[in-house]
């Protein structure tokens, strides 16, 4: 007799992962996870059988491909997000103690990160970037035709025109 197969090692439960499981695996907050997904261009998916993907539960949840979460785990931006959180915590600590010289010093050494590698990853050649340019132009036109409201200042709309 062969070895018994473990549950959830293949099929839909292996292909998809819930958002909470992804958050635990990546050790990120929901806001950071959303930011990272937007930057990397990873979107939630709807599995064929949500019950199978959710390991028998029928509770409505958000699913992502397990491969996408695995891809996110090696992203260098995660470390930069953590450095930024540490910076904010130190800054709040200094301001709480009214140590303004330390706060000013911390603020001058604010951690910075670039998104160059994401742009190169998404658009490996110049022609790929040109193909996607129409989306940005449509967005600018949309803002230019919008009336100014509290959330969108008049100056921003004028720049779009």
Coordinates of C-alpha atoms in Angstrom, one line a residue:
X1 CA 0.0 0.0 0.0
X2 CA 1.3 3.4 -0.9
X3 CA 1.7 6.5 1.2
X4 CA -1.4 8.5 1.9
X5 CA -1.7 11.8 0.1
X6 CA -1.8 14.9 2.4
X7 CA -4.7 17.3 2.1
X8 CA -4.3 20.5 0.2
X9 CA -1.0 19.6 -1.5
X10 CA -2.4 19.8 -5.1
X11 CA -5.4 21.2 -6.9
X12 CA -7.2 24.5 -6.3
X13 CA -6.1 24.8 -2.7
X14 CA -2.5 24.7 -3.8
X15 CA -3.0 27.0 -6.9
X16 CA -4.7 29.8 -4.9
X17 CA -4.0 31.4 -1.6
X18 CA -6.1 33.7 0.5
X19 CA -5.1 37.3 1.2
X20 CA -4.7 36.6 4.9
X21 CA -2.5 33.6 4.2
X22 CA -0.4 35.8 1.8
X23 CA -0.2 38.6 4.5
X24 CA 1.1 36.1 7.1
X25 CA 3.6 34.6 4.6
X26 CA 5.0 38.0 3.6
X27 CA 4.7 39.4 7.1
X28 CA 3.2 42.7 5.8
X29 CA 0.4 44.9 6.8
X30 CA -2.7 45.1 4.6
X31 CA -1.8 48.6 3.4
X32 CA 1.8 47.5 2.5
X33 CA 0.5 44.4 0.7
X34 CA -1.9 46.5 -1.3
X35 CA 0.8 49.0 -2.2
X36 CA 3.1 46.2 -3.3
X37 CA 0.4 44.5 -5.4
X38 CA -0.4 47.7 -7.2
X39 CA 3.3 48.4 -7.9
X40 CA 3.9 44.9 -9.1
X41 CA 0.7 44.6 -11.1
X42 CA -0.7 41.7 -9.2
X43 CA -4.5 41.4 -8.9
X44 CA -6.9 39.2 -7.0
X45 CA -8.4 36.3 -8.9
X46 CA -11.7 34.4 -8.8
X47 CA -11.1 30.6 -8.7
X48 CA -13.6 28.3 -10.4
X49 CA -14.5 26.6 -7.1
X50 CA -14.1 29.0 -4.2
X51 CA -15.0 26.2 -1.8
X52 CA -12.1 24.0 -3.0
X53 CA -9.7 26.9 -3.1
X54 CA -10.6 27.9 0.4
X55 CA -10.1 24.4 1.8
X56 CA -13.8 23.6 2.3
X57 CA -14.9 26.9 3.7
X58 CA -17.6 28.9 1.9
X59 CA -16.7 32.2 3.6
X60 CA -16.2 34.9 0.9
X61 CA -12.5 35.7 0.7
X62 CA -10.0 37.3 -1.7
X63 CA -7.7 34.9 -3.5
X64 CA -4.3 35.4 -5.2
X65 CA -2.2 33.0 -7.2
X66 CA 0.3 31.2 -4.9
X67 CA 3.0 31.8 -7.6
X68 CA 2.3 35.6 -7.4
X69 CA 2.7 35.5 -3.6
X70 CA 5.9 33.5 -4.0
X71 CA 7.1 36.1 -6.5
X72 CA 6.3 38.9 -4.1
X73 CA 8.3 37.2 -1.3
X74 CA 11.6 37.9 -3.1
X75 CA 10.8 41.6 -3.8
X76 CA 13.4 44.0 -2.4
X77 CA 10.7 46.6 -1.8
X78 CA 9.5 44.7 1.2
X79 CA 12.7 45.5 3.0
X80 CA 12.4 49.1 2.0
X81 CA 8.8 49.2 3.4
X82 CA 10.1 47.8 6.7
X83 CA 12.9 50.4 6.9
X84 CA 10.3 53.1 6.3
X85 CA 8.2 51.8 9.2
X86 CA 11.2 51.7 11.5
X87 CA 12.0 55.3 10.5
X88 CA 8.4 56.5 11.2
X89 CA 8.5 54.7 14.6
X90 CA 11.8 56.4 15.5
X91 CA 10.6 59.8 14.4
X92 CA 7.4 59.5 16.4
X93 CA 9.5 58.4 19.5
X94 CA 11.8 61.5 19.1
X95 CA 8.8 63.8 18.6
X96 CA 7.0 62.3 21.6
X97 CA 10.1 63.0 23.8
X98 CA 10.3 66.5 22.3
X99 CA 13.8 65.8 21.0
X100 CA 13.5 68.0 18.0
X101 CA 17.2 67.9 17.1
X102 CA 17.1 64.1 16.9
X103 CA 13.8 64.3 14.9
X104 CA 15.4 66.8 12.5
X105 CA 18.5 64.5 12.1
X106 CA 16.3 61.5 11.5
X107 CA 14.2 63.4 8.9
X108 CA 17.4 64.4 7.0
X109 CA 18.3 60.7 6.8
X110 CA 14.9 59.5 5.7
X111 CA 15.1 56.2 3.8
X112 CA 14.4 56.4 0.1
X113 CA 13.6 53.8 -2.5
X114 CA 13.4 53.8 -6.2
X115 CA 11.0 52.0 -8.4
X116 CA 13.4 51.7 -11.4
X117 CA 13.6 47.9 -11.3
X118 CA 9.8 47.7 -11.4
X119 CA 9.6 50.0 -14.5
X120 CA 12.3 47.9 -16.2
X121 CA 10.5 44.7 -15.2
X122 CA 7.1 45.9 -16.6
X123 CA 8.5 47.5 -19.7
X124 CA 11.7 45.7 -20.8
X125 CA 11.8 47.6 -24.1
X126 CA 10.9 51.2 -25.1
X127 CA 8.2 49.9 -27.5
X128 CA 6.5 48.2 -24.6
X129 CA 6.4 51.5 -22.7
X130 CA 5.0 53.3 -25.7
X131 CA 2.2 50.7 -26.1
X132 CA 1.1 51.4 -22.5
X133 CA 1.3 55.1 -22.9
X134 CA -2.2 55.5 -24.1
X135 CA -3.6 54.5 -20.7
X136 CA -1.7 57.3 -19.0
X137 CA -2.9 59.8 -21.7
X138 CA -6.5 58.7 -21.2
X139 CA -6.2 59.3 -17.5
X140 CA -4.7 62.8 -18.1
X141 CA -7.6 63.6 -20.4
X142 CA -10.1 62.3 -17.9
X143 CA -8.7 64.6 -15.2
X144 CA -8.6 67.5 -17.6
X145 CA -12.3 67.1 -18.3
X146 CA -13.3 66.8 -14.6
X147 CA -14.6 69.7 -12.7
X148 CA -12.6 70.8 -9.7
X149 CA -13.8 69.4 -6.3
X150 CA -12.3 69.4 -2.8
X151 CA -10.4 66.1 -3.4
X152 CA -9.0 67.2 -6.8
X153 CA -7.6 70.7 -6.5
X154 CA -7.9 73.2 -9.4
X155 CA -4.1 73.4 -9.9
X156 CA -4.0 69.6 -10.6
X157 CA -6.7 69.9 -13.3
X158 CA -4.9 72.9 -14.8
X159 CA -1.7 70.9 -15.1
X160 CA -3.6 68.2 -16.9
X161 CA -4.9 70.7 -19.5

